[in-house]
Short mmCIF file of C-alpha atoms in Angstrom, two decimals:
data_model
loop_
_atom_site.label_atom_id
_atom_site.label_comp_id
_atom_site.label_asym_id
_atom_site.label_seq_id
_atom_site.Cartn_x
_atom_site.Cartn_y
_atom_site.Cartn_z
CA UNK A 183 -63.08 -33.66 -11.17
CA UNK A 184 -64.18 -37.30 -11.16
CA UNK A 185 -62.13 -39.93 -9.32
CA UNK A 186 -61.78 -42.96 -11.63
CA UNK A 187 -59.57 -44.96 -9.25
CA UNK A 188 -62.60 -46.39 -7.42
CA UNK A 189 -65.96 -47.83 -8.42
CA UNK A 190 -67.09 -50.10 -11.24
CA UNK A 191 -64.86 -49.85 -14.30
CA UNK A 192 -67.67 -50.92 -16.62
CA UNK A 193 -69.91 -48.23 -15.13
CA UNK A 194 -67.19 -45.60 -15.67
CA UNK A 195 -66.72 -46.73 -19.30
CA UNK A 196 -70.43 -46.73 -20.05
CA UNK A 197 -70.92 -43.33 -18.41
CA UNK A 198 -68.08 -41.69 -20.34
CA UNK A 199 -68.65 -43.36 -23.72
CA UNK A 200 -71.90 -41.65 -24.89
CA UNK A 201 -70.63 -38.07 -24.48
CA UNK A 202 -67.30 -38.95 -26.12
CA UNK A 203 -69.10 -40.71 -28.97
CA UNK A 204 -71.53 -37.84 -29.48
CA UNK A 205 -68.64 -35.40 -29.74
CA UNK A 206 -66.77 -37.54 -32.27
CA UNK A 207 -69.84 -38.35 -34.33
CA UNK A 208 -70.60 -34.65 -34.52
CA UNK A 209 -67.20 -34.06 -36.16
CA UNK A 210 -67.83 -36.85 -38.65
CA UNK A 211 -71.33 -35.56 -39.35
CA UNK A 212 -69.82 -32.17 -40.26
CA UNK A 213 -67.70 -33.90 -42.91
CA UNK A 214 -70.64 -35.96 -44.17
CA UNK A 215 -72.84 -32.86 -44.39
CA UNK A 216 -70.16 -31.15 -46.47
CA UNK A 217 -69.94 -34.16 -48.79
CA UNK A 218 -73.72 -34.42 -49.06
CA UNK A 219 -74.20 -30.85 -50.28
CA UNK A 220 -70.98 -30.83 -52.33
CA UNK A 221 -72.16 -33.98 -54.16
CA UNK A 222 -74.51 -31.79 -56.19
CA UNK A 223 -71.45 -30.08 -57.68
CA UNK A 224 -70.15 -33.27 -59.34
CA UNK A 225 -67.61 -36.04 -58.81
CA UNK A 226 -64.60 -33.72 -59.04
CA UNK A 227 -65.92 -31.61 -56.16
CA UNK A 228 -66.64 -34.69 -54.02
CA UNK A 229 -63.22 -36.20 -54.76
CA UNK A 230 -61.50 -32.87 -54.07
CA UNK A 231 -63.20 -32.33 -50.71
CA UNK A 232 -62.61 -35.96 -49.71
CA UNK A 233 -58.92 -35.86 -50.67
CA UNK A 234 -58.48 -32.49 -48.98
CA UNK A 235 -60.02 -33.92 -45.84
CA UNK A 236 -57.22 -36.49 -45.77
CA UNK A 237 -54.80 -33.62 -45.10
CA UNK A 238 -56.62 -33.32 -41.79
CA UNK A 239 -54.77 -36.45 -40.68
CA UNK A 240 -51.55 -34.43 -40.60
CA UNK A 241 -53.17 -31.71 -38.53
CA UNK A 242 -54.78 -34.38 -36.36
CA UNK A 243 -51.29 -35.76 -35.79
CA UNK A 244 -50.29 -32.48 -34.14
CA UNK A 245 -53.59 -32.44 -32.24
CA UNK A 246 -52.84 -35.90 -30.91
CA UNK A 247 -49.43 -34.72 -29.73
CA UNK A 248 -51.23 -32.18 -27.56
CA UNK A 249 -54.30 -34.21 -26.68
CA UNK A 250 -52.61 -37.47 -25.73
CA UNK A 251 -49.82 -35.78 -23.79
CA UNK A 252 -52.33 -33.60 -21.94
CA UNK A 253 -54.73 -36.44 -21.08
CA UNK A 254 -52.00 -38.84 -19.92
CA UNK A 255 -50.01 -36.42 -17.76
CA UNK A 256 -53.02 -34.69 -16.19
CA UNK A 257 -54.65 -38.08 -15.48
CA UNK A 258 -51.46 -39.28 -13.82
CA UNK A 259 -51.33 -36.10 -11.73
CA UNK A 260 -54.98 -36.55 -10.72
CA UNK A 261 -54.23 -40.13 -9.67
CA UNK A 262 -51.31 -38.86 -7.54
CA UNK A 263 -53.50 -36.02 -6.18
CA UNK A 264 -50.92 -33.54 -7.54
CA UNK A 265 -53.00 -30.51 -8.60
CA UNK A 266 -50.08 -28.08 -9.17
CA UNK A 267 -48.51 -30.42 -11.72
CA UNK A 268 -51.85 -30.90 -13.48
CA UNK A 269 -52.24 -27.11 -13.77
CA UNK A 270 -48.73 -26.65 -15.10
CA UNK A 271 -49.14 -29.34 -17.77
CA UNK A 272 -52.46 -27.85 -18.87
CA UNK A 273 -51.10 -24.33 -19.31
CA UNK A 274 -47.96 -25.50 -21.10
CA UNK A 275 -50.25 -27.42 -23.49
CA UNK A 276 -52.32 -24.26 -24.07
CA UNK A 277 -49.17 -22.39 -25.12
CA UNK A 278 -48.27 -25.20 -27.53
CA UNK A 279 -51.79 -25.20 -28.99
CA UNK A 280 -51.44 -21.53 -29.96
CA UNK A 281 -48.12 -22.20 -31.69
CA UNK A 282 -49.44 -25.26 -33.55
CA UNK A 283 -52.54 -23.35 -34.68
CA UNK A 284 -50.40 -20.60 -36.20
CA UNK A 285 -48.16 -23.14 -37.96
CA UNK A 286 -51.25 -24.82 -39.42
CA UNK A 287 -52.49 -21.61 -41.01
CA UNK A 288 -49.09 -20.84 -42.54
CA UNK A 289 -48.53 -24.40 -43.82
CA UNK A 290 -52.05 -24.61 -45.24
CA UNK A 291 -51.65 -21.42 -47.25
CA UNK A 292 -48.26 -22.51 -48.59
CA UNK A 293 -48.81 -26.20 -49.31
CA UNK A 294 -52.51 -26.78 -50.09
CA UNK A 295 -52.14 -26.79 -53.89
CA UNK A 296 -48.92 -28.82 -53.81
CA UNK A 297 -50.63 -31.52 -51.72
CA UNK A 298 -53.67 -31.70 -54.01
CA UNK A 299 -51.47 -32.03 -57.09
CA UNK A 300 -49.84 -35.09 -55.53
CA UNK A 301 -53.07 -37.03 -54.94
CA UNK A 302 -55.83 -35.72 -57.26
CA UNK A 303 -56.96 -37.48 -60.42
CA UNK A 304 -57.52 -34.35 -62.58
CA UNK A 305 -57.30 -30.56 -62.65
CA UNK A 306 -60.91 -30.02 -61.54
CA UNK A 307 -60.29 -32.16 -58.43
CA UNK A 308 -57.10 -30.22 -57.67
CA UNK A 309 -58.94 -26.89 -57.84
CA UNK A 310 -61.86 -28.09 -55.71
CA UNK A 311 -59.62 -29.60 -53.03
CA UNK A 312 -57.32 -26.58 -52.85
CA UNK A 313 -60.22 -24.16 -52.49
CA UNK A 314 -61.81 -26.27 -49.76
CA UNK A 315 -58.54 -26.58 -47.82
CA UNK A 316 -57.88 -22.84 -47.81
CA UNK A 317 -61.31 -22.09 -46.34
CA UNK A 318 -61.18 -25.08 -43.97
CA UNK A 319 -57.75 -24.28 -42.45
CA UNK A 320 -59.09 -21.78 -39.87
CA UNK A 321 -61.26 -24.58 -38.47
CA UNK A 322 -58.24 -26.86 -38.12
CA UNK A 323 -56.18 -24.11 -36.49
CA UNK A 324 -58.88 -23.38 -33.91
CA UNK A 325 -59.21 -27.07 -33.10
CA UNK A 326 -55.88 -27.08 -31.27
CA UNK A 327 -57.06 -25.00 -28.32
CA UNK A 328 -60.33 -26.93 -28.25
CA UNK A 329 -58.37 -30.18 -28.18
CA UNK A 330 -56.36 -29.13 -25.14
CA UNK A 331 -59.43 -27.93 -23.23
CA UNK A 332 -61.40 -31.09 -24.04
CA UNK A 333 -58.41 -33.27 -23.13
CA UNK A 334 -58.01 -31.60 -19.75
CA UNK A 335 -61.70 -32.15 -19.05
CA UNK A 336 -61.51 -35.81 -20.10
CA UNK A 337 -58.42 -36.43 -17.95
CA UNK A 338 -60.36 -35.21 -14.91
CA UNK A 339 -63.35 -37.40 -15.79
CA UNK A 340 -65.57 -34.65 -17.28
CA UNK A 341 -66.79 -35.40 -20.81
CA UNK A 342 -70.29 -33.93 -21.13
CA UNK A 343 -69.40 -30.27 -21.86
CA UNK A 344 -67.21 -31.14 -24.83
CA UNK A 345 -69.98 -33.34 -26.20
CA UNK A 346 -72.59 -30.59 -25.92
CA UNK A 347 -70.33 -28.11 -27.65
CA UNK A 348 -69.59 -30.50 -30.50
CA UNK A 349 -73.28 -31.18 -31.05
CA UNK A 350 -74.09 -27.47 -31.12
CA UNK A 351 -71.23 -26.88 -33.56
CA UNK A 352 -72.67 -29.56 -35.84
CA UNK A 353 -76.07 -27.90 -35.74
CA UNK A 354 -74.44 -24.62 -36.79
CA UNK A 355 -72.54 -26.35 -39.58
CA UNK A 356 -75.64 -28.15 -40.86
CA UNK A 357 -77.54 -24.86 -40.89
CA UNK A 358 -74.78 -23.01 -42.72
CA UNK A 359 -73.75 -25.70 -45.24
CA UNK A 360 -76.73 -25.43 -47.64
CA UNK A 361 -76.74 -21.65 -47.34
CA UNK A 362 -73.05 -21.23 -48.14
CA UNK A 363 -72.53 -24.19 -50.51
CA UNK A 364 -75.77 -24.10 -52.52
CA UNK A 365 -76.92 -20.52 -51.85
CA UNK A 366 -80.19 -21.45 -50.13
CA UNK A 367 -82.06 -18.25 -49.27
CA UNK A 368 -79.29 -16.00 -50.56
CA UNK A 369 -78.96 -16.98 -54.21
CA UNK A 370 -75.17 -16.73 -53.84
CA UNK A 371 -73.56 -20.18 -53.87
CA UNK A 372 -69.93 -20.44 -52.75
CA UNK A 373 -69.56 -24.11 -53.73
CA UNK A 374 -66.68 -25.98 -52.08
CA UNK A 375 -65.45 -22.74 -50.51
CA UNK A 376 -68.76 -22.55 -48.67
CA UNK A 377 -68.20 -26.04 -47.25
CA UNK A 378 -64.89 -25.00 -45.72
CA UNK A 379 -66.25 -21.67 -44.51
CA UNK A 380 -69.27 -23.32 -42.83
CA UNK A 381 -66.96 -25.63 -40.89
CA UNK A 382 -64.67 -22.77 -39.85
CA UNK A 383 -67.56 -20.67 -38.55
CA UNK A 384 -69.01 -23.66 -36.69
CA UNK A 385 -65.68 -24.51 -35.04
CA UNK A 386 -65.13 -20.88 -34.01
CA UNK A 387 -68.55 -20.79 -32.36
CA UNK A 388 -67.88 -24.15 -30.71
CA UNK A 389 -64.55 -22.93 -29.37
CA UNK A 390 -66.17 -19.96 -27.66
CA UNK A 391 -68.84 -22.18 -26.11
CA UNK A 392 -66.29 -24.74 -24.89
CA UNK A 393 -64.22 -22.01 -23.30
CA UNK A 394 -67.28 -20.73 -21.44
CA UNK A 395 -68.19 -24.25 -20.27
CA UNK A 396 -64.62 -24.91 -19.14
CA UNK A 397 -64.47 -21.83 -16.98
CA UNK A 398 -67.80 -22.80 -15.45
CA UNK A 399 -67.40 -26.52 -14.70
CA UNK A 400 -63.65 -27.28 -14.40
CA UNK A 401 -62.20 -26.80 -10.93
CA UNK A 402 -59.06 -28.94 -10.93
CA UNK A 403 -57.14 -27.06 -13.67
CA UNK A 404 -57.48 -23.47 -14.86
CA UNK A 405 -55.98 -20.94 -17.27
CA UNK A 406 -52.93 -19.24 -15.75
CA UNK A 407 -51.19 -17.02 -18.34
CA UNK A 408 -48.13 -16.78 -16.07
CA UNK A 409 -47.56 -20.49 -16.79
CA UNK A 410 -47.74 -20.07 -20.58
CA UNK A 411 -44.07 -19.16 -20.76
CA UNK A 412 -42.34 -22.22 -22.29
CA UNK A 413 -40.71 -24.47 -19.71
CA UNK A 414 -38.55 -26.97 -21.64
CA UNK A 415 -38.68 -29.75 -19.07
CA UNK A 416 -42.48 -29.83 -18.98
CA UNK A 417 -42.86 -29.31 -22.71
CA UNK A 418 -40.59 -32.32 -23.16
CA UNK A 419 -42.86 -34.38 -20.90
CA UNK A 420 -45.88 -33.56 -23.08
CA UNK A 421 -44.04 -34.17 -26.33
CA UNK A 422 -42.45 -37.44 -25.17
CA UNK A 423 -45.92 -38.89 -24.64
CA UNK A 424 -47.63 -37.06 -27.48
CA UNK A 425 -45.22 -37.33 -30.40
CA UNK A 426 -45.48 -41.10 -30.90
CA UNK A 427 -49.28 -40.81 -30.81
CA UNK A 428 -49.08 -37.95 -33.30
CA UNK A 429 -46.86 -40.15 -35.42
CA UNK A 430 -49.69 -42.68 -35.49
CA UNK A 431 -51.92 -40.13 -37.25
CA UNK A 432 -49.06 -39.20 -39.58
CA UNK A 433 -48.91 -42.89 -40.50
CA UNK A 434 -52.64 -42.76 -41.23
CA UNK A 435 -52.04 -39.79 -43.52
CA UNK A 436 -49.44 -41.80 -45.44
CA UNK A 437 -51.78 -44.78 -45.54
CA UNK A 438 -54.65 -42.72 -46.97
CA UNK A 439 -52.38 -40.86 -49.39
CA UNK A 440 -51.22 -44.21 -50.80
CA UNK A 441 -54.86 -45.23 -51.31
CA UNK A 442 -55.61 -42.03 -53.25
CA UNK A 443 -52.39 -42.49 -55.23
CA UNK A 444 -53.18 -46.04 -56.37
CA UNK A 445 -56.78 -45.02 -57.18
CA UNK A 446 -55.74 -42.16 -59.48
CA UNK A 447 -55.84 -44.32 -62.60
CA UNK A 448 -59.43 -45.33 -61.81
CA UNK A 449 -60.58 -41.69 -62.09
CA UNK A 450 -62.43 -39.16 -59.97
CA UNK A 451 -65.45 -41.44 -59.49
CA UNK A 452 -63.27 -44.05 -57.75
CA UNK A 453 -61.73 -41.45 -55.44
CA UNK A 454 -65.17 -40.00 -54.72
CA UNK A 455 -66.60 -43.44 -53.91
CA UNK A 456 -63.69 -44.19 -51.62
CA UNK A 457 -64.07 -40.80 -49.90
CA UNK A 458 -67.77 -41.40 -49.22
CA UNK A 459 -67.22 -44.97 -48.06
CA UNK A 460 -64.31 -44.01 -45.82
CA UNK A 461 -66.31 -41.34 -44.01
CA UNK A 462 -69.29 -43.61 -43.49
CA UNK A 463 -66.95 -46.31 -42.18
CA UNK A 464 -65.42 -43.76 -39.82
CA UNK A 465 -68.89 -42.90 -38.56
CA UNK A 466 -69.84 -46.49 -37.70
CA UNK A 467 -66.43 -47.03 -36.06
CA UNK A 468 -67.04 -44.15 -33.68
CA UNK A 469 -68.88 -46.14 -30.96
CA UNK A 470 -65.96 -48.58 -30.63
CA UNK A 471 -63.47 -45.72 -30.66
CA UNK A 472 -65.47 -43.89 -27.97
CA UNK A 473 -65.31 -46.96 -25.69
CA UNK A 474 -61.56 -47.13 -26.23
CA UNK A 475 -61.08 -43.42 -25.50
CA UNK A 476 -63.09 -43.74 -22.29
CA UNK A 477 -60.63 -46.40 -21.12
CA UNK A 478 -57.63 -44.05 -21.46
CA UNK A 479 -58.36 -41.65 -18.56
CA UNK A 480 -59.45 -44.57 -16.34
CA UNK A 481 -56.15 -46.33 -17.00
CA UNK A 482 -54.22 -43.07 -16.58
CA UNK A 483 -55.62 -42.19 -13.19
CA UNK A 484 -55.01 -45.74 -11.95
CA UNK A 485 -51.45 -45.68 -13.26
CA UNK A 486 -50.93 -42.50 -11.24
CA UNK A 487 -52.45 -44.22 -8.20
CA UNK A 488 -50.20 -47.27 -8.67
CA UNK A 489 -53.10 -49.72 -9.12
CA UNK A 490 -51.85 -52.14 -11.78
CA UNK A 491 -54.62 -54.70 -11.31
CA UNK A 492 -57.24 -52.07 -12.06
CA UNK A 493 -55.34 -50.97 -15.18
CA UNK A 494 -55.39 -54.55 -16.49
CA UNK A 495 -59.08 -54.85 -15.70
CA UNK A 496 -59.77 -51.65 -17.61
CA UNK A 497 -58.21 -53.15 -20.72
CA UNK A 498 -60.09 -56.45 -20.48
CA UNK A 499 -63.48 -54.80 -19.94
CA UNK A 500 -63.01 -52.14 -22.62
CA UNK A 501 -61.72 -54.66 -25.19
CA UNK A 502 -64.74 -56.87 -24.59
CA UNK A 503 -67.22 -54.00 -24.96
CA UNK A 504 -65.41 -52.68 -28.05
CA UNK A 505 -65.54 -56.09 -29.72
CA UNK A 506 -69.27 -56.50 -29.09
CA UNK A 507 -69.99 -53.02 -30.48
CA UNK A 508 -67.77 -53.58 -33.53
CA UNK A 509 -69.49 -56.88 -34.35
CA UNK A 510 -72.90 -55.17 -34.31
CA UNK A 511 -71.91 -52.42 -36.74
CA UNK A 512 -70.00 -54.84 -38.95
CA UNK A 513 -73.20 -56.87 -39.32
CA UNK A 514 -75.09 -53.70 -40.29
CA UNK A 515 -72.50 -52.80 -42.93
CA UNK A 516 -72.63 -56.33 -44.37
CA UNK A 517 -76.41 -56.74 -44.40
CA UNK A 518 -77.75 -53.22 -45.02
CA UNK A 519 -75.01 -51.00 -46.51
CA UNK A 520 -77.65 -49.06 -48.46
CA UNK A 521 -78.96 -47.65 -45.18
CA UNK A 522 -75.55 -46.11 -44.52
CA UNK A 523 -74.73 -44.85 -48.01
CA UNK A 524 -78.08 -43.60 -49.28
CA UNK A 525 -78.20 -40.08 -50.73
CA UNK A 526 -74.51 -39.27 -51.13
CA UNK A 527 -74.28 -39.40 -54.91
CA UNK A 528 -76.44 -40.07 -57.96
CA UNK A 529 -73.49 -41.38 -59.92
CA UNK A 530 -73.78 -45.17 -60.29
CA UNK A 531 -70.04 -45.83 -60.60
CA UNK A 532 -69.25 -43.75 -57.52
CA UNK A 533 -71.82 -45.56 -55.38
CA UNK A 534 -70.82 -49.01 -56.61
CA UNK A 535 -67.28 -48.34 -55.42
CA UNK A 536 -68.57 -47.01 -52.09
CA UNK A 537 -70.70 -50.15 -51.58
CA UNK A 538 -67.79 -52.44 -52.43
CA UNK A 539 -65.45 -50.56 -50.11
CA UNK A 540 -67.83 -50.63 -47.15
CA UNK A 541 -68.69 -54.32 -47.50
CA UNK A 542 -65.06 -55.41 -47.66
CA UNK A 543 -63.40 -53.01 -45.22
CA UNK A 544 -66.11 -53.41 -42.56
CA UNK A 545 -64.67 -56.90 -42.00
CA UNK A 546 -61.81 -55.01 -40.31
CA UNK A 547 -63.97 -53.58 -37.56
CA UNK A 548 -63.17 -56.02 -34.74
CA UNK A 549 -59.44 -55.81 -35.43
CA UNK A 550 -59.65 -52.02 -35.65
CA UNK A 551 -61.55 -51.89 -32.36
CA UNK A 552 -58.77 -53.83 -30.63
CA UNK A 553 -56.22 -51.44 -32.14
CA UNK A 554 -58.21 -48.49 -30.75
CA UNK A 555 -58.31 -50.10 -27.30
CA UNK A 556 -54.60 -50.90 -27.20
CA UNK A 557 -53.75 -47.40 -28.39
CA UNK A 558 -55.87 -45.81 -25.66
CA UNK A 559 -54.29 -48.04 -23.01
CA UNK A 560 -50.79 -47.05 -24.11
CA UNK A 561 -51.87 -43.42 -23.84
CA UNK A 562 -53.12 -44.04 -20.32
CA UNK A 563 -49.81 -45.72 -19.47
CA UNK A 564 -47.94 -42.69 -20.75
CA UNK A 565 -45.90 -44.71 -23.27
CA UNK A 566 -47.11 -44.25 -26.84
CA UNK A 567 -43.99 -45.46 -28.68
CA UNK A 568 -45.47 -48.96 -29.22
CA UNK A 569 -48.49 -47.32 -30.87
CA UNK A 570 -46.23 -45.66 -33.43
CA UNK A 571 -44.42 -48.96 -34.03
CA UNK A 572 -47.64 -50.86 -34.75
CA UNK A 573 -48.93 -48.08 -37.04
CA UNK A 574 -45.66 -47.96 -38.97
CA UNK A 575 -45.88 -51.73 -39.42
CA UNK A 576 -49.33 -51.37 -40.95
CA UNK A 577 -48.19 -48.64 -43.32
CA UNK A 578 -45.21 -50.67 -44.51
CA UNK A 579 -47.13 -53.92 -44.93
CA UNK A 580 -49.84 -52.09 -46.87
CA UNK A 581 -48.20 -49.28 -48.82
CA UNK A 582 -45.35 -51.08 -50.55
CA UNK A 583 -47.48 -54.06 -51.71
CA UNK A 584 -50.32 -51.71 -52.78
CA UNK A 585 -48.02 -49.58 -54.94
CA UNK A 586 -46.47 -52.72 -56.42
CA UNK A 587 -49.84 -54.32 -57.15
CA UNK A 588 -51.07 -51.13 -58.86
CA UNK A 589 -48.36 -51.60 -61.49
CA UNK A 590 -49.32 -55.21 -62.27
CA UNK A 591 -51.61 -56.34 -65.11
CA UNK A 592 -55.10 -57.23 -63.93
CA UNK A 593 -54.97 -54.91 -60.90
CA UNK A 594 -58.50 -54.32 -59.57
CA UNK A 595 -59.76 -51.82 -57.04
CA UNK A 596 -60.86 -54.50 -54.56
CA UNK A 597 -57.23 -55.63 -54.23
CA UNK A 598 -56.64 -52.38 -52.31
CA UNK A 599 -59.32 -53.29 -49.77
CA UNK A 600 -58.27 -56.94 -49.29
CA UNK A 601 -54.70 -55.86 -48.68
CA UNK A 602 -55.96 -53.40 -46.07
CA UNK A 603 -57.70 -56.22 -44.19
CA UNK A 604 -54.47 -58.21 -44.01
CA UNK A 605 -52.41 -55.21 -42.83
CA UNK A 606 -54.97 -54.20 -40.18
CA UNK A 607 -55.20 -57.74 -38.79
CA UNK A 608 -51.42 -57.87 -38.50
CA UNK A 609 -51.41 -54.53 -36.69
CA UNK A 610 -54.05 -55.73 -34.23
CA UNK A 611 -52.01 -58.82 -33.36
CA UNK A 612 -48.85 -56.76 -32.91
CA UNK A 613 -50.67 -54.18 -30.74
CA UNK A 614 -52.00 -56.89 -28.41
CA UNK A 615 -48.54 -58.43 -28.07
CA UNK A 616 -46.91 -55.06 -27.35
CA UNK A 617 -49.52 -54.20 -24.72
CA UNK A 618 -49.08 -57.58 -23.02
CA UNK A 619 -45.33 -56.96 -22.91
CA UNK A 620 -45.85 -53.49 -21.43
CA UNK A 621 -48.14 -54.87 -18.73
CA UNK A 622 -45.51 -57.47 -17.78
CA UNK A 623 -42.80 -54.80 -17.54
CA UNK A 624 -44.89 -52.41 -15.46
CA UNK A 625 -47.06 -54.62 -13.32
CA UNK A 626 -45.12 -57.88 -13.06
CA UNK A 627 -45.51 -59.47 -9.61
CA UNK A 628 -42.46 -59.69 -7.39
CA UNK A 629 -40.65 -63.05 -7.46
CA UNK A 630 -41.95 -64.05 -4.03
CA UNK A 631 -45.51 -63.49 -5.24
CA UNK A 632 -44.95 -65.96 -8.05
CA UNK A 633 -43.66 -68.73 -5.79
CA UNK A 634 -45.75 -71.87 -5.49
CA UNK A 635 -45.75 -71.85 -1.69
CA UNK A 636 -48.84 -70.26 -0.16
CA UNK A 637 -46.75 -68.76 2.62
CA UNK A 638 -45.14 -65.44 1.73
CA UNK A 639 -41.39 -65.78 1.34
CA UNK A 640 -38.96 -63.85 3.49
CA UNK A 641 -37.45 -60.76 1.83
CA UNK A 642 -34.17 -61.47 0.09
CA UNK A 643 -31.24 -59.25 0.90
CA UNK A 644 -30.08 -57.16 -2.09
CA UNK A 645 -26.65 -58.82 -2.12
CA UNK A 646 -28.24 -62.26 -2.42
CA UNK A 647 -30.45 -61.43 -5.43
CA UNK A 648 -29.68 -63.00 -8.78
CA UNK A 649 -28.45 -60.54 -11.38
CA UNK A 650 -31.16 -59.09 -13.60
#
């Protein structure tokens, strides 16, 4: 366990960011590897895998329910030096992860084709996406337990094991992808099914390695099957913090589904170009997101310790670092997008759309970095309802105008991206305002501290206080 209530905040952020970033980038690389090898199967296969991957936002919503609730409550317990409560929260989260994993498998089998029919441009894309989802669902189901374990480690200041496991899982996925997708060395190509199967095998191997690491390095919390029996009061604590954060990912699913919907009339090449561009954008956003995620446990432990000034400082320092990082990658996307997009498709139309998307949407990166930072701070504070509010605002201010514009004469694909910039900027401004309001509510100085006199005022008797 690492105590984050003392020492340099910038040093804590910089120490935690690289392992977090490596773990996240490894997940994105898995998706990019799948797209790279699937691209040889044609635009329909690329569009199908990309659209199917969007369904992961719904599963990620459930993962966030567990992950955010686990990180926030364990971090608070660590800050209070309350180990029994930290253990109880961890084991209740483990029980929930098993339930959510089972529900994911059942829902995936029942709804995969129905989802693809709602977003795909043609029958070939529907078939490719459905096949990929069915083979990819075991990976998503296994991710729940991994999420809880990694969240418990992060809440106690340990981030390196999860990073190492993610990197090793990526290596496994990269090794398996060409073998299973294209039939390298075997002569038996599984196509898009091989992409999903490679990811599922890699995640299963990663889960076993993370479990071994956890049992070796984590000393503050531990598996206790006796505590897996559902305890409603503690499950409610996890869900109260986690559900709004999960709702944020559900909003992202709606946002992405609207994009695929309005792009349907442009054909599979447009959806494929968007899918490639979106994943590359996600990759270059990872450093800023990693900085923001590092701030969450620092804020959480200091909330538990009652150190409001240090919580505020965590936000200021992390927002500054996030902005600097975002500006650097935005410049790269503007000046050298070909370095980021090379090799994903030989189709000219697909790549033109990917280039256009990346150039326009990368202008969002500073605003998105601030959104990441605010979201992580709300998680550390243990109040994620404002995060859901800001995400819902973005969905509403984007989705309704986008659907309306798609019905108008002269509608062009770049209109979708420009509208996204406006909606994201609005969300960033709202997130900053909501966080400022939360800080004032939680850490407002007492009235006597705000007085102009340098001498501390005498305490006021309760009866003499003005009504609130």
